[in-house]
Backbone as a chain_set.jsonl record, in Angstrom:
{"seq": "XXXXXXXXXXXXXXXXXXXXXXXXXXXXXXXXXXXXXXXXXXXXXXXXXXXXXXXXXXXXXXXX", "coords": {"N": [[-2.852, -37.89, 13.289], [-0.804, -35.261, 14.531], [-1.184, -32.379, 14.292], [0.31, -28.764, 14.08], [-0.047, -25.962, 15.214], [0.312, -22.929, 13.536], [1.25, -19.883, 14.421], [0.23, -16.484, 13.714], [0.659, -13.251, 12.949], [-1.749, -11.218, 14.121], [-3.852, -8.57, 12.491], [-3.983, -6.066, 13.662], [-1.483, -6.55, 15.176], [0.163, -6.512, 12.654], [0.223, -4.235, 11.209], [0.846, -2.579, 13.051], [2.8, -3.001, 13.376], [4.25, -2.24, 10.588], [3.576, 0.313, 10.995], [5.871, 1.317, 11.599], [7.756, 1.099, 10.33], [10.231, 2.228, 8.396], [9.209, 3.536, 5.283], [10.656, 4.311, 2.371], [8.669, 6.634, -0.432], [8.161, 6.139, -3.815], [9.24, 8.141, -6.866], [7.733, 11.002, -7.238], [6.785, 11.55, -10.723], [7.487, 8.893, -11.129], [5.624, 7.997, -9.915], [3.406, 9.04, -11.317], [3.577, 7.754, -13.886], [2.492, 5.833, -13.331], [0.799, 6.286, -12.343], [-0.976, 7.601, -14.605], [-0.893, 5.047, -16.141], [-1.731, 2.963, -15.145], [-4.545, 4.08, -15.003], [-5.282, 3.911, -18.225], [-5.686, 1.951, -18.11], [-7.859, 0.686, -17.462], [-7.952, 0.231, -14.748], [-9.398, 0.147, -12.023], [-8.947, 0.165, -9.326], [-5.936, -0.108, -8.996], [-5.552, 2.084, -10.227], [-6.391, 3.95, -7.69], [-5.251, 4.071, -6.815], [-2.32, 5.095, -7.098], [-2.674, 7.488, -7.488], [-3.361, 8.283, -4.52], [-0.95, 7.605, -3.064], [0.468, 9.699, -5.096], [-0.586, 11.709, -3.837], [0.279, 11.613, -1.168], [2.678, 12.047, -2.088], [3.508, 14.515, -2.967], [3.175, 15.251, -0.659], [3.938, 15.006, 1.803], [3.399, 15.621, 4.6], [-0.169, 15.507, 4.669], [-2.436, 13.811, 6.15], [-1.323, 12.83, 8.718]], "CA": [[-2.052, -36.827, 13.171], [-1.521, -33.727, 15.195], [-0.733, -29.82, 13.331], [0.83, -28.234, 15.321], [-0.057, -24.45, 14.842], [1.443, -21.508, 13.335], [0.555, -18.36, 14.547], [-0.204, -15.558, 12.582], [-0.157, -11.782, 13.968], [-3.515, -10.092, 14.126], [-4.614, -7.383, 11.951], [-3.747, -4.596, 14.436], [-0.05, -6.453, 14.816], [0.621, -6.192, 11.96], [-0.744, -2.584, 11.187], [1.826, -1.809, 14.159], [4.803, -3.537, 13.025], [3.803, -1.691, 9.345], [3.698, 2.37, 10.985], [7.175, 1.271, 12.786], [9.1, 0.184, 9.648], [9.774, 4.35, 6.875], [9.249, 3.289, 3.673], [11.048, 5.744, 0.782], [7.539, 6.539, -1.276], [9.009, 6.76, -4.698], [9.513, 9.776, -7.114], [6.142, 11.512, -8.133], [6.871, 11.459, -11.897], [7.444, 7.401, -11.347], [4.013, 7.549, -9.203], [2.34, 9.991, -12.099], [3.494, 7.339, -14.739], [1.728, 4.463, -13.102], [-1.352, 6.117, -12.567], [-1.717, 7.349, -16.061], [-1.2, 3.472, -17.038], [-3.539, 2.146, -14.266], [-6.171, 4.804, -15.653], [-4.908, 3.321, -19.387], [-5.268, -0.255, -18.886], [-8.738, 0.917, -16.341], [-7.824, -0.733, -13.265], [-9.403, 1.501, -10.828], [-7.88, -0.366, -8.462], [-4.343, 0.688, -9.518], [-5.893, 4.41, -10.469], [-6.807, 4.64, -6.644], [-3.78, 3.318, -4.706], [-1.386, 5.322, -7.467], [-3.787, 8.588, -6.864], [-3.244, 7.672, -3.772], [0.385, 7.608, -3.603], [0.836, 10.607, -5.655], [-0.578, 12.904, -3.253], [1.642, 11.339, -0.436], [4.469, 11.353, -1.522], [3.903, 15.201, -3.257], [2.834, 16.121, 0.482], [3.603, 14.315, 2.857], [2.154, 16.285, 5.379], [-1.718, 15.341, 5.32], [-3.193, 12.565, 6.265], [-0.245, 12.499, 8.922]], "C": [[-2.317, -35.811, 13.855], [-0.908, -33.153, 14.107], [-0.493, -29.824, 14.469], [0.634, -26.854, 14.522], [0.463, -23.804, 14.807], [0.641, -20.475, 13.498], [0.863, -17.559, 13.662], [-0.239, -14.094, 13.689], [-1.231, -11.754, 13.297], [-2.883, -9.324, 13.112], [-3.962, -5.819, 12.141], [-2.454, -4.705, 14.807], [0.329, -6.275, 13.687], [0.567, -5.116, 10.637], [0.724, -1.975, 11.859], [2.523, -1.9, 13.62], [4.787, -2.606, 11.573], [3.952, -0.78, 9.46], [4.951, 2.089, 11.316], [8.638, 1.663, 11.274], [8.788, 1.087, 7.965], [10.271, 3.122, 6.189], [8.798, 4.26, 2.768], [9.265, 5.417, 0.119], [8.832, 6.747, -2.858], [8.562, 7.883, -5.399], [8.4, 10.414, -8.103], [6.279, 12.026, -9.57], [6.809, 9.767, -12.095], [6.148, 7.042, -10.466], [2.792, 8.26, -10.439], [1.94, 8.772, -12.918], [3.149, 5.922, -14.406], [0.254, 4.337, -12.547], [-1.672, 6.328, -14.198], [-1.615, 5.358, -17.045], [-1.844, 2.977, -16.55], [-4.82, 2.984, -15.215], [-5.761, 4.227, -17.718], [-5.753, 1.9, -19.398], [-6.618, -0.417, -17.979], [-8.402, 0.203, -15.6], [-7.917, 0.688, -12.568], [-8.955, 1.183, -10.045], [-6.447, 0.417, -8.156], [-4.493, 2.516, -9.26], [-5.856, 5.05, -8.639], [-5.935, 4.936, -6.016], [-2.541, 3.926, -6.01], [-1.586, 6.84, -7.45], [-3.29, 8.824, -5.228], [-2.191, 7.914, -3.146], [1.0, 9.225, -4.772], [0.978, 11.201, -4.825], [0.066, 12.697, -1.708], [2.645, 11.706, -0.225], [4.742, 13.059, -2.208], [3.595, 16.427, -1.818], [3.002, 15.565, 1.761], [3.5, 14.086, 4.451], [0.629, 16.027, 5.841], [-1.518, 13.7, 5.165], [-1.879, 11.99, 7.937], [-0.806, 12.748, 10.409]], "O": [[-3.434, -35.315, 14.006], [-0.213, -33.619, 13.203], [-0.803, -30.454, 15.48], [1.08, -26.673, 13.389], [1.277, -23.579, 15.703], [-0.4, -20.194, 12.905], [1.718, -17.819, 12.815], [-0.853, -13.913, 14.74], [-1.551, -12.162, 12.18], [-1.68, -9.347, 12.853], [-3.628, -4.909, 11.383], [-1.824, -3.655, 14.931], [1.291, -5.515, 13.789], [0.829, -5.287, 9.447], [1.483, -1.16, 11.336], [3.129, -0.925, 13.177], [5.895, -2.07, 11.607], [4.458, -0.224, 8.485], [5.427, 3.223, 11.353], [9.761, 2.167, 11.257], [7.991, 0.959, 7.035], [11.122, 2.245, 6.33], [7.742, 4.791, 2.423], [8.72, 4.314, 0.165], [9.934, 7.296, -2.883], [7.703, 8.623, -4.917], [8.274, 10.329, -9.325], [5.799, 13.156, -9.667], [6.191, 9.304, -13.054], [5.735, 5.887, -10.37], [1.585, 8.018, -10.416], [0.765, 8.414, -13.005], [3.48, 4.971, -15.113], [-0.659, 3.533, -12.359], [-2.345, 5.577, -14.904], [-2.09, 4.836, -18.053], [-2.738, 2.376, -17.145], [-5.726, 2.5, -15.894], [-6.777, 4.583, -18.316], [-6.224, 1.152, -20.254], [-6.763, -1.577, -17.593], [-8.68, -0.939, -15.968], [-7.218, 1.698, -12.482], [-8.165, 2.044, -9.658], [-6.104, 1.252, -7.32], [-4.011, 3.477, -8.66], [-5.462, 6.168, -8.306], [-5.716, 5.686, -5.065], [-1.592, 3.142, -6.0], [-0.542, 7.49, -7.392], [-2.757, 9.917, -5.033], [-2.48, 8.766, -2.306], [2.205, 9.411, -4.937], [2.112, 11.556, -4.503], [0.336, 13.729, -1.093], [3.381, 11.83, 0.754], [5.936, 13.358, -2.191], [3.679, 17.654, -1.769], [2.197, 15.701, 2.682], [3.504, 13.109, 5.2], [0.206, 16.23, 6.978], [-0.884, 12.87, 4.514], [-1.688, 10.785, 8.105], [-0.075, 12.564, 11.383]]}, "num_chains": 1, "name": "protein.A"}
């Protein structure tokens, strides 16, 4: 039985596509609540992600 190959985008193509789409960030208070909750649950990845998103939402020009 011959299987057809499903082409998948490369990592670089996926990153380029994500960069082209504008995604609004949640409000800073909502992100701070997520940060506190992740910290209470001792979720290191969640804490890091929420902290980075807080900085990005508070100062959008940082990192651009």
